[in-house]
Coordinates of C-alpha atoms and ligand atoms in Angstrom, one line a residue:
Chain A
M22 CA 30.8 12.7 -15.0
E23 CA 33.7 11.3 -12.9
Q24 CA 33.3 7.1 -12.3
I25 CA 35.2 5.4 -9.5
Q26 CA 36.4 1.8 -10.8
I27 CA 36.6 -1.1 -8.3
T28 CA 37.6 -4.9 -9.6
L29 CA 36.7 -7.4 -7.8
P30 CA 38.3 -11.0 -6.8
E31 CA 37.9 -13.9 -8.5
Q32 CA 35.6 -15.9 -5.9
I33 CA 33.2 -14.1 -3.8
N34 CA 31.6 -16.0 -0.6
H35 CA 29.9 -14.7 2.0
S36 CA 33.2 -14.5 4.2
L37 CA 34.7 -11.9 1.8
I38 CA 31.4 -9.3 2.2
K39 CA 32.7 -7.4 5.3
D40 CA 36.1 -6.4 3.2
L41 CA 34.1 -5.9 0.4
Q42 CA 31.5 -3.8 2.6
K43 CA 34.6 -1.7 3.8
E44 CA 36.0 -0.9 0.4
I45 CA 32.8 0.3 -1.3
A46 CA 31.1 2.1 1.7
P47 CA 33.6 5.1 1.6
Y48 CA 32.0 5.9 -2.0
K49 CA 28.6 6.1 -0.5
S50 CA 28.6 9.8 0.9
K51 CA 27.5 13.1 -0.5
K52 CA 30.6 14.0 -1.7
F53 CA 30.3 11.2 -4.7
E54 CA 26.6 12.5 -5.5
G55 CA 26.1 12.3 -9.2
Q56 CA 28.9 10.0 -10.1
S57 CA 28.5 6.4 -10.6
V58 CA 30.3 3.3 -9.4
W59 CA 31.8 0.4 -11.5
L60 CA 32.1 -2.8 -10.2
D61 CA 33.8 -4.2 -12.4
F62 CA 33.6 -8.5 -12.5
S63 CA 35.6 -9.2 -15.4
N64 CA 37.8 -11.2 -12.8
T65 CA 34.8 -12.8 -11.2
K66 CA 34.1 -16.2 -12.0
Q67 CA 31.6 -17.4 -8.8
L68 CA 29.3 -15.7 -6.6
D69 CA 27.2 -17.0 -4.1
S70 CA 23.6 -15.8 -2.9
A71 CA 25.1 -14.1 -0.3
V72 CA 27.3 -12.3 -2.0
A73 CA 24.5 -11.5 -4.7
V74 CA 21.9 -10.3 -2.2
F75 CA 24.7 -8.1 -0.7
L76 CA 25.3 -6.2 -3.9
H77 CA 21.3 -6.0 -4.6
R78 CA 21.2 -4.0 -1.7
L79 CA 23.8 -2.3 -2.0
K80 CA 22.5 -0.8 -5.3
E81 CA 19.8 0.3 -3.8
D82 CA 21.5 1.9 -1.0
F83 CA 23.7 4.1 -3.2
K84 CA 20.6 4.8 -5.5
K85 CA 19.0 6.4 -2.5
Q86 CA 22.3 8.8 -2.4
N87 CA 21.8 9.6 -5.9
I88 CA 25.2 7.6 -6.9
E89 CA 25.0 5.1 -9.6
L90 CA 26.6 1.4 -8.9
R91 CA 26.6 -0.2 -12.1
W92 CA 27.9 -3.9 -12.1
I93 CA 30.2 -4.3 -15.7
N94 CA 31.8 -7.2 -17.3
T95 CA 29.4 -9.6 -15.7
S96 CA 30.5 -12.8 -17.4
E97 CA 27.2 -15.0 -18.4
E98 CA 27.2 -17.2 -14.9
V99 CA 27.7 -14.1 -12.8
E100 CA 24.7 -12.6 -14.9
K101 CA 22.5 -15.5 -13.9
S102 CA 23.6 -15.6 -10.5
L103 CA 22.7 -11.8 -9.6
K104 CA 19.8 -12.7 -11.4
L105 CA 18.5 -15.7 -9.5
F106 CA 19.5 -14.6 -5.9
S107 CA 18.0 -11.2 -6.3
P108 CA 16.2 -10.4 -3.1
L109 CA 12.6 -9.7 -2.5
A110 CA 11.5 -6.1 -1.9
R111 CA 11.2 -5.3 1.7
A112 CA 7.8 -4.5 1.9
K113 CA 6.9 -7.8 1.0
F114 CA 7.7 -9.8 4.1
E115 CA 8.2 -7.2 6.8
A116 CA 5.7 -8.4 9.3
K117 CA 2.8 -5.5 10.2
R118 CA 2.4 -5.2 14.1
K119 CA -0.1 -5.0 15.9
N120 CA -1.6 -2.1 17.8
F121 CA -2.3 -1.8 21.2
F122 CA -6.3 -2.2 21.5
E123 CA -5.8 -5.6 18.9
T124 CA -3.4 -7.4 21.0
I125 CA -6.1 -6.7 24.0
G126 CA -8.9 -7.8 21.9
E127 CA -7.2 -10.5 21.0
L128 CA -6.9 -11.4 24.4
G129 CA -10.2 -11.0 25.5
Y130 CA -11.6 -13.2 22.6
N131 CA -9.2 -16.0 23.5
L132 CA -10.2 -15.9 27.0
F133 CA -13.9 -16.4 26.0
N134 CA -13.0 -19.1 23.3
Q135 CA -11.0 -20.9 26.2
F136 CA -14.0 -20.8 28.8
V137 CA -16.8 -21.7 26.7
E138 CA -14.4 -24.4 25.3
S139 CA -13.6 -25.8 28.9
I140 CA -17.8 -25.5 29.3
F141 CA -18.1 -28.0 26.5
L142 CA -15.4 -30.2 27.5
F143 CA -16.2 -30.7 30.8
S144 CA -19.9 -30.9 30.3
N145 CA -19.3 -33.6 27.7
I146 CA -17.1 -35.7 29.9
G147 CA -19.7 -35.3 32.8
F148 CA -22.3 -37.0 30.6
W149 CA -19.9 -39.5 29.3
A150 CA -19.2 -40.5 33.0
I151 CA -22.5 -41.1 34.2
V152 CA -23.9 -43.0 30.7
S153 CA -20.6 -45.2 29.6
F154 CA -21.1 -46.2 33.7
F155 CA -23.8 -48.6 32.5
K156 CA -22.0 -49.1 29.1
P157 CA -18.5 -50.7 29.8
G158 CA -18.1 -51.7 26.5
M159 CA -17.8 -47.9 25.5
R160 CA -14.3 -47.6 27.3
R161 CA -10.8 -48.9 26.4
K162 CA -10.7 -52.8 28.0
G163 CA -8.4 -52.9 31.1
E164 CA -8.0 -49.2 31.4
I165 CA -9.4 -48.5 34.8
A166 CA -7.2 -51.3 36.3
N167 CA -4.8 -49.9 34.2
Q168 CA -4.5 -46.2 35.2
G169 CA -5.7 -46.9 38.9
V170 CA -2.0 -49.0 38.7
L171 CA -0.3 -46.3 37.4
I172 CA -1.9 -43.5 39.1
G173 CA -2.3 -45.3 42.9
V174 CA -0.1 -48.2 43.4
N175 CA 2.8 -46.8 41.6
A176 CA 2.6 -43.7 43.9
L177 CA 3.0 -45.3 46.9
P178 CA 6.4 -45.1 47.9
I179 CA 6.5 -41.2 47.5
V180 CA 3.1 -40.6 48.9
A181 CA 4.4 -42.5 52.0
L182 CA 7.8 -41.1 52.0
I183 CA 6.5 -37.2 52.0
A184 CA 3.5 -38.2 54.1
F185 CA 6.0 -39.4 57.0
L186 CA 8.2 -36.6 56.8
I187 CA 5.0 -34.1 56.9
G188 CA 3.1 -35.6 60.2
F189 CA 6.8 -36.2 61.4
I190 CA 7.7 -32.1 61.2
L191 CA 4.5 -30.9 62.2
A192 CA 4.8 -32.9 65.2
L193 CA 8.5 -32.0 65.5
Q194 CA 7.8 -28.3 65.4
S195 CA 4.6 -28.1 67.5
A196 CA 6.2 -30.2 70.2
A197 CA 8.5 -27.4 71.6
Q198 CA 5.3 -25.6 71.8
L199 CA 2.9 -28.0 73.6
R200 CA 5.4 -28.7 75.9
Q201 CA 5.8 -25.2 77.6
F202 CA 2.0 -25.9 78.6
G203 CA 2.4 -29.8 79.8
A204 CA -0.3 -29.9 76.6
N205 CA 2.0 -32.9 75.6
I206 CA -0.7 -35.3 74.5
Y207 CA -2.2 -32.6 72.5
V208 CA 0.1 -33.3 69.6
A209 CA -2.4 -36.4 68.7
D210 CA -4.9 -34.1 68.0
L211 CA -2.9 -32.0 66.0
I212 CA -1.3 -34.0 64.1
A213 CA -4.9 -36.3 63.7
I214 CA -6.8 -33.0 62.8
A215 CA -3.9 -31.7 60.4
M216 CA -3.7 -34.9 58.5
V217 CA -6.8 -35.8 57.7
S218 CA -8.8 -32.6 57.1
E219 CA -6.1 -30.3 55.4
M220 CA -2.4 -31.9 55.1
G221 CA -3.2 -35.2 53.8
P222 CA -5.5 -34.6 51.2
L223 CA -3.5 -31.8 49.8
I224 CA -0.1 -32.9 49.4
T225 CA -1.6 -36.2 48.1
A226 CA -3.9 -34.2 45.2
I227 CA -0.5 -32.1 44.7
L228 CA 1.8 -35.3 44.1
V229 CA -0.9 -36.9 42.2
A230 CA -1.6 -33.9 39.6
G231 CA 2.8 -33.5 39.4
R232 CA 2.6 -37.0 38.6
S233 CA -0.2 -38.2 37.1
G234 CA -2.1 -35.3 36.0
S235 CA 1.1 -34.5 33.5
A236 CA 1.1 -38.0 32.4
I237 CA -2.3 -37.5 30.9
T238 CA -2.1 -34.2 29.1
A239 CA 1.3 -35.6 27.9
E240 CA -1.0 -38.6 26.9
I241 CA -3.6 -37.1 24.9
A242 CA -1.4 -34.2 23.8
T243 CA 1.0 -36.7 22.2
M244 CA -2.2 -38.6 20.6
K245 CA -3.6 -35.4 19.8
V246 CA -0.7 -34.2 17.5
S247 CA 0.2 -37.4 16.1
E248 CA -3.7 -37.9 14.9
E249 CA -4.3 -40.9 17.1
I250 CA -7.5 -39.0 18.5
D251 CA -8.7 -38.0 15.1
A252 CA -8.2 -41.5 13.6
L253 CA -10.1 -42.6 16.8
T254 CA -12.9 -40.6 16.0
V255 CA -12.9 -41.5 12.3
M256 CA -13.1 -45.4 13.7
G257 CA -16.3 -43.9 15.2
V258 CA -14.7 -44.1 18.7
D259 CA -15.3 -41.5 20.8
P260 CA -12.5 -40.5 22.6
I261 CA -14.1 -39.2 25.5
P262 CA -15.6 -42.1 26.9
Y263 CA -12.7 -44.3 25.7
L264 CA -9.6 -42.6 27.1
I265 CA -10.9 -39.9 29.7
V266 CA -13.4 -41.7 31.6
P267 CA -11.4 -44.8 32.8
K268 CA -8.8 -42.3 33.8
L269 CA -11.9 -40.0 35.9
Y270 CA -13.1 -43.2 37.5
A271 CA -9.6 -44.1 38.4
L272 CA -8.5 -41.5 39.8
V273 CA -11.7 -40.9 41.7
I274 CA -10.9 -44.3 43.2
T275 CA -7.3 -43.7 43.6
L276 CA -7.0 -40.6 45.1
P277 CA -9.1 -41.2 48.3
L278 CA -7.5 -44.3 48.7
L279 CA -4.3 -42.9 48.6
T280 CA -5.6 -40.1 50.8
V281 CA -6.2 -42.1 53.3
F282 CA -2.8 -44.2 53.4
A283 CA -0.8 -40.7 53.4
N284 CA -3.6 -39.7 56.7
I285 CA -2.4 -43.1 58.5
I286 CA 1.5 -42.7 57.6
G287 CA 1.3 -39.2 58.4
I288 CA 0.3 -39.8 61.5
L289 CA 2.3 -42.5 62.4
G290 CA 5.1 -39.9 61.7
G291 CA 3.7 -37.8 64.2
A292 CA 3.2 -41.1 66.6
I293 CA 7.3 -41.6 66.5
I294 CA 7.7 -37.8 67.9
G295 CA 5.1 -37.9 70.3
V296 CA 6.5 -41.3 71.7
T297 CA 10.4 -40.4 71.5
Y298 CA 10.1 -36.7 72.0
L299 CA 7.0 -36.1 74.1
D300 CA 7.3 -39.6 76.3
I301 CA 3.4 -40.3 75.5
S302 CA 2.8 -43.9 75.2
I303 CA 1.6 -45.5 72.0
Y304 CA -1.9 -46.5 73.0
P305 CA -3.0 -42.9 74.7
F306 CA -1.3 -41.0 71.6
F307 CA -3.8 -43.1 69.5
K308 CA -7.2 -43.4 71.4
E309 CA -6.5 -39.4 71.5
V310 CA -6.3 -39.7 67.7
F311 CA -9.2 -42.0 67.4
S312 CA -11.5 -39.6 70.3
V313 CA -10.6 -36.3 68.0
L314 CA -11.4 -37.4 64.6
R315 CA -15.1 -37.1 64.2
Y316 CA -17.0 -37.4 61.2
K317 CA -16.5 -33.8 60.6
E318 CA -13.0 -34.2 59.6
I319 CA -13.3 -37.4 58.2
I320 CA -15.8 -35.9 55.2
T321 CA -13.5 -33.0 55.2
G322 CA -10.9 -35.1 53.8
L323 CA -12.9 -37.4 51.6
V324 CA -14.9 -34.3 49.9
K325 CA -11.6 -32.6 49.3
S326 CA -10.0 -35.6 47.6
L327 CA -12.7 -36.7 45.7
S328 CA -12.9 -32.7 44.0
F329 CA -9.4 -32.6 43.7
S330 CA -9.4 -36.2 41.7
I331 CA -11.7 -34.5 39.8
I332 CA -10.1 -31.0 39.3
I333 CA -7.1 -32.6 38.5
L334 CA -8.2 -35.1 35.9
L335 CA -10.5 -32.0 34.1
T336 CA -7.4 -30.2 34.2
A337 CA -5.4 -32.7 32.9
T338 CA -7.8 -33.4 30.0
Y339 CA -8.4 -29.7 29.2
F340 CA -4.3 -28.8 28.2
G341 CA -3.9 -32.4 26.8
F342 CA -6.7 -31.5 24.0
K343 CA -5.3 -28.0 23.9
V344 CA -2.1 -28.8 22.9
K345 CA -1.0 -27.2 19.3
G346 CA 2.3 -27.7 17.4
G347 CA 4.4 -31.0 17.4
A348 CA 6.6 -32.4 19.9
E349 CA 7.5 -29.2 21.6
G350 CA 4.1 -28.5 22.0
V351 CA 3.0 -31.5 24.1
G352 CA 6.1 -30.1 26.6
R353 CA 4.2 -26.5 27.1
V354 CA 1.0 -28.2 27.9
T355 CA 2.5 -30.3 30.1
T356 CA 4.1 -27.9 32.1
A357 CA 1.3 -25.3 32.0
S358 CA -1.2 -28.3 33.3
V359 CA 0.8 -29.6 36.2
V360 CA 0.8 -25.5 37.4
A361 CA -2.8 -25.4 36.4
S362 CA -3.7 -27.9 38.0
I363 CA -2.1 -27.3 41.7
F364 CA -3.4 -24.1 41.9
F365 CA -7.2 -25.2 41.3
V366 CA -6.1 -27.9 43.8
I367 CA -5.2 -25.1 46.2
V368 CA -7.7 -22.8 45.6
A369 CA -10.2 -25.5 46.1
D370 CA -8.5 -26.3 49.1
S371 CA -9.3 -23.0 50.7
I372 CA -12.7 -22.7 49.2
L373 CA -13.5 -26.1 50.9
G374 CA -12.0 -25.4 54.4
L375 CA -14.0 -22.3 54.3
I376 CA -17.4 -23.7 54.2
F377 CA -16.3 -26.9 55.9
Y378 CA -15.6 -24.8 58.8
F379 CA -18.0 -21.8 58.9
G380 CA -20.6 -24.2 57.5
E381 CA -21.9 -25.6 60.8
P382 CA -22.2 -29.8 60.0
A383 CA -25.3 -31.5 60.5
F384 CA -24.0 -34.5 62.3
Chain B
M22 CA 40.1 -30.1 -9.0
S23 CA 40.4 -33.3 -10.2
E24 CA 40.2 -34.9 -6.8
S25 CA 36.9 -36.9 -6.0
L26 CA 34.5 -35.0 -3.3
I27 CA 33.5 -38.1 -1.9
Q28 CA 35.0 -41.7 -1.8
V29 CA 33.7 -44.8 -0.1
Q30 CA 35.3 -48.1 -0.4
N31 CA 34.0 -51.3 0.7
L32 CA 31.6 -50.0 3.4
V33 CA 30.2 -52.4 5.5
S34 CA 27.1 -51.0 7.7
G35 CA 24.0 -52.3 9.6
Y36 CA 22.4 -51.8 12.9
D37 CA 22.8 -54.4 15.9
D38 CA 23.4 -57.7 13.8
Q39 CA 21.6 -56.6 10.5
I40 CA 23.9 -56.2 7.9
V41 CA 22.1 -53.6 5.5
L42 CA 24.9 -52.5 3.3
N43 CA 27.1 -54.7 2.3
D44 CA 30.5 -54.2 0.5
I45 CA 29.7 -50.4 -1.1
S46 CA 32.3 -48.8 -3.3
F47 CA 31.7 -45.3 -5.0
E48 CA 32.8 -41.9 -5.5
V49 CA 31.3 -38.5 -6.2
I50 CA 33.2 -36.0 -8.6
P51 CA 32.9 -32.1 -7.9
G52 CA 29.5 -30.8 -9.7
E53 CA 28.1 -34.1 -10.6
I54 CA 24.4 -35.3 -9.5
L55 CA 24.7 -38.9 -8.1
V56 CA 21.1 -40.6 -7.7
I57 CA 20.9 -43.2 -5.0
L58 CA 17.9 -45.8 -6.1
G59 CA 16.5 -48.5 -4.2
T60 CA 13.4 -50.0 -3.5
S61 CA 12.0 -49.4 0.1
G62 CA 14.3 -50.1 3.3
C63 CA 17.1 -51.1 0.9
G64 CA 19.5 -48.7 3.1
K65 CA 19.4 -45.5 1.0
T66 CA 19.0 -43.1 4.1
T67 CA 21.7 -45.3 6.3
L68 CA 24.2 -44.6 3.2
L69 CA 23.6 -40.9 3.8
K70 CA 23.9 -41.1 7.3
H71 CA 27.6 -42.4 7.2
L72 CA 28.5 -40.0 4.2
I73 CA 28.0 -37.1 6.6
G74 CA 29.2 -38.9 9.6
L75 CA 26.3 -39.7 11.6
I76 CA 26.3 -43.0 11.8
Q77 CA 30.0 -45.0 12.2
P78 CA 29.9 -48.5 9.6
F79 CA 31.3 -51.9 10.3
S80 CA 34.5 -51.6 8.3
G81 CA 35.1 -49.7 5.2
Q82 CA 37.0 -46.2 4.3
I83 CA 34.7 -43.1 3.5
K84 CA 36.4 -40.1 2.4
L85 CA 34.4 -36.7 2.5
L86 CA 35.9 -33.5 1.0
G87 CA 39.3 -35.4 1.6
Q88 CA 39.0 -35.9 5.1
D89 CA 39.0 -39.4 6.6
L90 CA 35.2 -39.7 8.1
I91 CA 35.8 -42.8 10.0
N92 CA 39.0 -41.3 12.3
S93 CA 37.8 -37.8 12.7
N94 CA 36.8 -36.2 15.8
E95 CA 33.7 -34.5 16.9
K96 CA 35.4 -31.0 16.1
E97 CA 36.5 -32.0 12.8
L98 CA 33.2 -33.3 11.9
L99 CA 32.0 -30.2 13.2
N100 CA 34.3 -28.0 10.7
L101 CA 33.2 -30.3 7.7
M102 CA 29.6 -30.2 8.2
R103 CA 29.9 -26.3 7.8
Q104 CA 30.8 -27.1 4.2
V105 CA 27.8 -29.6 3.2
G106 CA 23.6 -28.9 3.6
V107 CA 21.6 -31.8 4.7
L108 CA 17.9 -32.3 3.7
F109 CA 16.8 -35.0 5.6
Q110 CA 14.1 -37.3 4.9
N111 CA 11.4 -36.4 7.3
G112 CA 12.9 -32.8 7.1
A113 CA 14.2 -32.3 10.7
L114 CA 12.8 -28.5 11.1
L115 CA 12.9 -27.5 14.7
N116 CA 9.2 -27.6 15.7
S117 CA 9.5 -24.9 18.0
I118 CA 10.5 -21.9 16.1
T119 CA 9.2 -20.4 12.7
V120 CA 10.5 -21.8 9.2
A121 CA 12.6 -17.9 8.9
E122 CA 14.4 -18.6 12.3
N123 CA 14.8 -22.5 11.4
I124 CA 16.8 -21.4 7.9
A125 CA 18.4 -18.5 9.9
I126 CA 20.3 -21.0 12.2
P127 CA 23.1 -21.8 9.8
L128 CA 23.4 -18.2 8.6
E129 CA 23.6 -17.0 12.3
Q130 CA 26.2 -19.6 13.6
H131 CA 29.0 -19.6 10.5
T132 CA 28.5 -16.3 9.0
N133 CA 29.4 -12.8 10.3
L134 CA 26.5 -11.1 8.0
N135 CA 24.8 -8.4 9.2
D136 CA 21.1 -8.9 10.6
R137 CA 19.4 -7.1 7.4
L138 CA 21.5 -9.5 5.4
I139 CA 20.5 -12.4 6.8
E140 CA 16.8 -11.2 6.7
D141 CA 17.0 -10.4 3.1
L142 CA 19.1 -14.6 2.5
V143 CA 16.5 -16.4 4.3
H144 CA 13.6 -15.0 2.4
L145 CA 15.3 -15.3 -0.8
K146 CA 16.2 -19.1 -0.2
L147 CA 12.3 -19.4 0.7
S148 CA 11.5 -17.7 -2.6
L149 CA 13.7 -20.2 -4.3
V150 CA 11.9 -23.3 -2.9
G151 CA 8.5 -21.4 -3.3
L152 CA 8.1 -20.4 0.0
S153 CA 7.6 -16.8 0.4
H154 CA 4.5 -16.8 2.2
A155 CA 5.0 -19.3 4.9
A156 CA 8.1 -17.3 5.9
N157 CA 6.6 -16.9 9.4
S158 CA 4.8 -20.2 9.9
L159 CA 5.3 -23.0 12.6
P160 CA 6.7 -26.2 10.8
S161 CA 3.7 -28.1 12.3
E162 CA 1.5 -25.5 10.4
L163 CA 3.0 -26.7 7.4
S164 CA 1.8 -29.5 4.8
G165 CA 4.2 -32.3 4.5
G166 CA 5.7 -31.2 1.2
M167 CA 6.3 -27.5 2.0
R168 CA 8.0 -28.9 5.1
K169 CA 10.0 -30.7 2.9
R170 CA 10.4 -27.5 0.8
A171 CA 11.3 -25.7 3.9
A172 CA 14.2 -28.0 4.6
L173 CA 15.6 -27.9 1.2
A174 CA 15.6 -23.7 2.1
R175 CA 17.5 -24.4 5.2
A176 CA 20.2 -27.1 3.7
I177 CA 20.8 -24.3 1.1
A178 CA 21.3 -21.4 3.4
L179 CA 25.2 -21.4 3.4
D180 CA 25.5 -22.4 -0.4
P181 CA 27.1 -25.8 1.1
K182 CA 29.7 -27.3 -1.6
I183 CA 28.1 -30.4 -1.6
L184 CA 23.9 -30.9 -0.6
F185 CA 23.0 -34.1 0.3
A186 CA 19.1 -34.5 -0.4
D187 CA 16.8 -37.4 0.9
E188 CA 13.8 -37.2 -1.5
P189 CA 13.6 -33.9 -1.7
G190 CA 10.8 -34.6 -4.5
A191 CA 8.6 -37.2 -2.1
G192 CA 5.1 -35.8 -1.6
L193 CA 5.5 -33.0 -4.1
D194 CA 2.9 -32.7 -7.4
P195 CA 4.8 -32.5 -10.5
V196 CA 5.0 -28.9 -11.5
T197 CA 6.5 -28.1 -8.3
A198 CA 8.7 -31.1 -8.2
S199 CA 9.8 -29.9 -11.7
S200 CA 10.7 -26.7 -10.7
L201 CA 12.9 -28.0 -7.2
D202 CA 14.5 -29.7 -10.1
R203 CA 15.7 -26.9 -11.9
L204 CA 16.5 -25.0 -8.7
L205 CA 19.0 -28.2 -8.1
L206 CA 20.6 -27.8 -11.1
N207 CA 20.7 -24.2 -11.0
L208 CA 22.5 -24.3 -7.8
R209 CA 25.2 -26.9 -9.4
E210 CA 25.6 -24.6 -12.7
L211 CA 26.1 -21.2 -10.9
L212 CA 27.9 -22.2 -7.5
G213 CA 29.7 -25.3 -8.6
M214 CA 27.6 -27.5 -6.1
T215 CA 27.6 -31.4 -5.8
L216 CA 24.6 -33.2 -5.0
V217 CA 23.6 -36.4 -3.8
V218 CA 19.6 -37.1 -4.2
V219 CA 18.2 -40.2 -2.7
T220 CA 14.8 -40.2 -5.4
H221 CA 11.7 -42.6 -6.5
E222 CA 10.4 -40.0 -8.9
L223 CA 12.1 -41.4 -12.6
G224 CA 10.9 -38.0 -13.7
S225 CA 13.1 -36.5 -11.3
I226 CA 16.1 -38.4 -12.4
K227 CA 15.6 -38.5 -15.7
R228 CA 16.3 -34.7 -15.9
I229 CA 18.6 -34.6 -13.1
A230 CA 20.6 -37.5 -12.7
D231 CA 24.4 -37.8 -14.1
R232 CA 25.4 -40.7 -12.0
I233 CA 23.2 -43.6 -10.7
L234 CA 24.0 -45.7 -7.8
F235 CA 21.2 -48.6 -7.4
L236 CA 21.2 -50.6 -4.3
H237 CA 19.8 -53.9 -3.9
Q238 CA 19.7 -56.5 -1.1
G239 CA 22.5 -54.7 0.3
K240 CA 24.5 -54.6 -2.5
A241 CA 25.7 -51.6 -5.1
V242 CA 24.2 -53.6 -8.2
F243 CA 24.5 -50.8 -10.5
Y244 CA 27.1 -47.7 -10.6
G245 CA 27.5 -45.6 -13.7
K246 CA 26.1 -43.2 -16.2
L247 CA 22.4 -42.3 -16.1
S248 CA 22.2 -43.1 -19.5
D249 CA 23.8 -46.7 -19.5
A250 CA 21.2 -47.1 -16.5
L251 CA 18.3 -47.2 -18.9
K252 CA 19.8 -49.4 -21.1
S253 CA 20.7 -51.8 -18.5
D254 CA 19.9 -55.1 -18.4
I255 CA 20.4 -56.1 -14.8
E256 CA 17.0 -57.4 -13.6
P257 CA 16.4 -54.9 -11.0
V258 CA 17.6 -51.8 -12.7
Q259 CA 15.6 -52.9 -15.3
R260 CA 12.7 -53.6 -13.6
F261 CA 12.8 -50.3 -11.8
F262 CA 13.0 -48.0 -15.0
N263 CA 10.6 -50.5 -16.6
A264 CA 7.9 -50.4 -13.7
Ligands
ATP413 N1 17.9 -46.5 13.6 C1 17.9 -48.3 12.9 N2 17.9 -49.0 14.2 C2 17.7 -50.2 13.5 N3 17.5 -50.8 12.1 C3 17.4 -49.8 11.3 C4 17.0 -48.2 11.6 N4 17.4 -47.3 10.9 C5 17.3 -48.3 9.7 N5 16.9 -49.6 9.9 C6 16.9 -50.6 9.0 O1 17.8 -50.4 8.2 C7 17.1 -50.9 6.7 C8 17.7 -49.4 5.6 O2 16.7 -48.5 6.2 P1 17.1 -47.1 5.2 O3 16.0 -46.2 6.1 O4 18.3 -46.9 5.0 O5 16.0 -47.3 4.1 P2 15.9 -46.6 2.7 O6 16.6 -47.2 1.6 O7 16.0 -45.5 2.9 O8 14.0 -46.9 2.8 P3 13.2 -45.6 2.2 O9 13.1 -45.7 0.9 O10 11.8 -46.3 2.9 O11 12.9 -44.4 2.4 C9 16.0 -51.0 7.0 O12 15.4 -52.3 7.0 C10 15.7 -50.7 8.4 O13 14.6 -51.4 9.2
MG414 MG1 15.1 -43.6 3.6

């Protein structure tokens, strides 16, 4: 039996592994089967953990090829390093993979769980929204006003800007068409109906979902991951009436008000086009606006914005409580919450739109 | 190799106008374990942050591995940092990735080892700190003491020349703490690692410390051998060891 001997350098660290590999790998071939390769450590004083692991794995690989890799002349230190830094059996940590049916099953199970969870949460919020109306002591002091300012007052500038631009552009786009028929005055009808029953509630809700829905989710999620919610519970304070219900009240009050504000600004934006581009004077424009707006449009807008406010709050709260992990979890649920609440707002808008369009109102 | 690895001279530092460290001088020689002691809030973490160049002092000199930290630019600092491992007081694991991925970061960034070997090393380091079973957990799913140990595994991933550890034993039971101490001693013996450790555990101090740096009200009131510290008649030091 022949043997090959390789002498190792004095200090071996991870940067030398590539070279070692090149030097030793050629012996791991059929040609050397049944022989033995000796690694001589007589010069070696120190080796780091990466090298130790590498050597252990090398030995295993050689063994599979029926070649013996032997470490010789190891000092006590080197011996100890090789012992301390010996890697675990691979089977111990290689992850078990899920099969297709497990994945599907898990997905369905999670969906069902989320559904049940959300039903529980929503009924909880609904219950406390009514009960704590008569027990103001259960709510955080000054929270409704505080949230009203955050959600409503602070949003006025951006809502005004967007509503104005929407009204303005809507009027501009339709002006060219209406002109062809000499139907200039109908731009007032178009703007009034479009703003009040559709655009006003929708864009306000989308803005508020982005601004305040995200803030609510982030606040609840942060409180949850830093165990503040648990702390409240342990102090005997139910977080739903204490934290969530005031936000619900604030949203239900402010979103319709913001919507009315958006409607007015939007119609003003349309009026500017009417006056400057379509030669309608101010008075007939607004006379037309008021004559075309009936209860139906106003009720549509109001019902929509009330529903949107509840949708935004429930979505934001659901995602806030759903947070997992630490700070990065907060970011994840916040994004998910905004996307979901805009989606639900638009779905609800379509459904309500259809109901009000086909449902003949009693008034 | 008798050159000292860390040299601190007349370090004065603090936050805004509050002075936390006032005229601190000491050095760390290769292969020793220096333990920094002091009451909570006295500036131990602040001192560690100076030693790894994270914050700049008001005045004084700091040399790490022969390089002047105060006048180094960012690139030089980053290069220097490859040779040191740091265990932060709160662990500082990246929360969005698993424990194993956290430990793989320095290995992937600073070595040219192949993926299999990196995977082996990650699991080896985890088993050294007794966390083999937690490799695929997220940091938020670990207990406080486990997070600390995972962070230690990351700090020693590259077998650093110097390991800075801010309270490695905090929140650990005595058995785990003493096995961690044994690991630190082993690393020193086998890799010639030098350690700068902040700890309050008396048992731990007696097991690992070669020298003690005792901070009190911004001053280094004691700096010397452990055996001398135990016999010291300086008031805060005496009070600490007899508490
Ligand atoms: N980022 C900061 N900004 C302002 N002051 C700080 C900051 N970090 C620490 N300090 C102050 O510096 C002092 C020392 O803090 P440091 O964290 O270094 O204490 P420590 O000795 O590590 O305490 P502990 O044992 O509790 O960890 C404290 O008074 C603290 O208030
Ligand atoms: Mg500290």
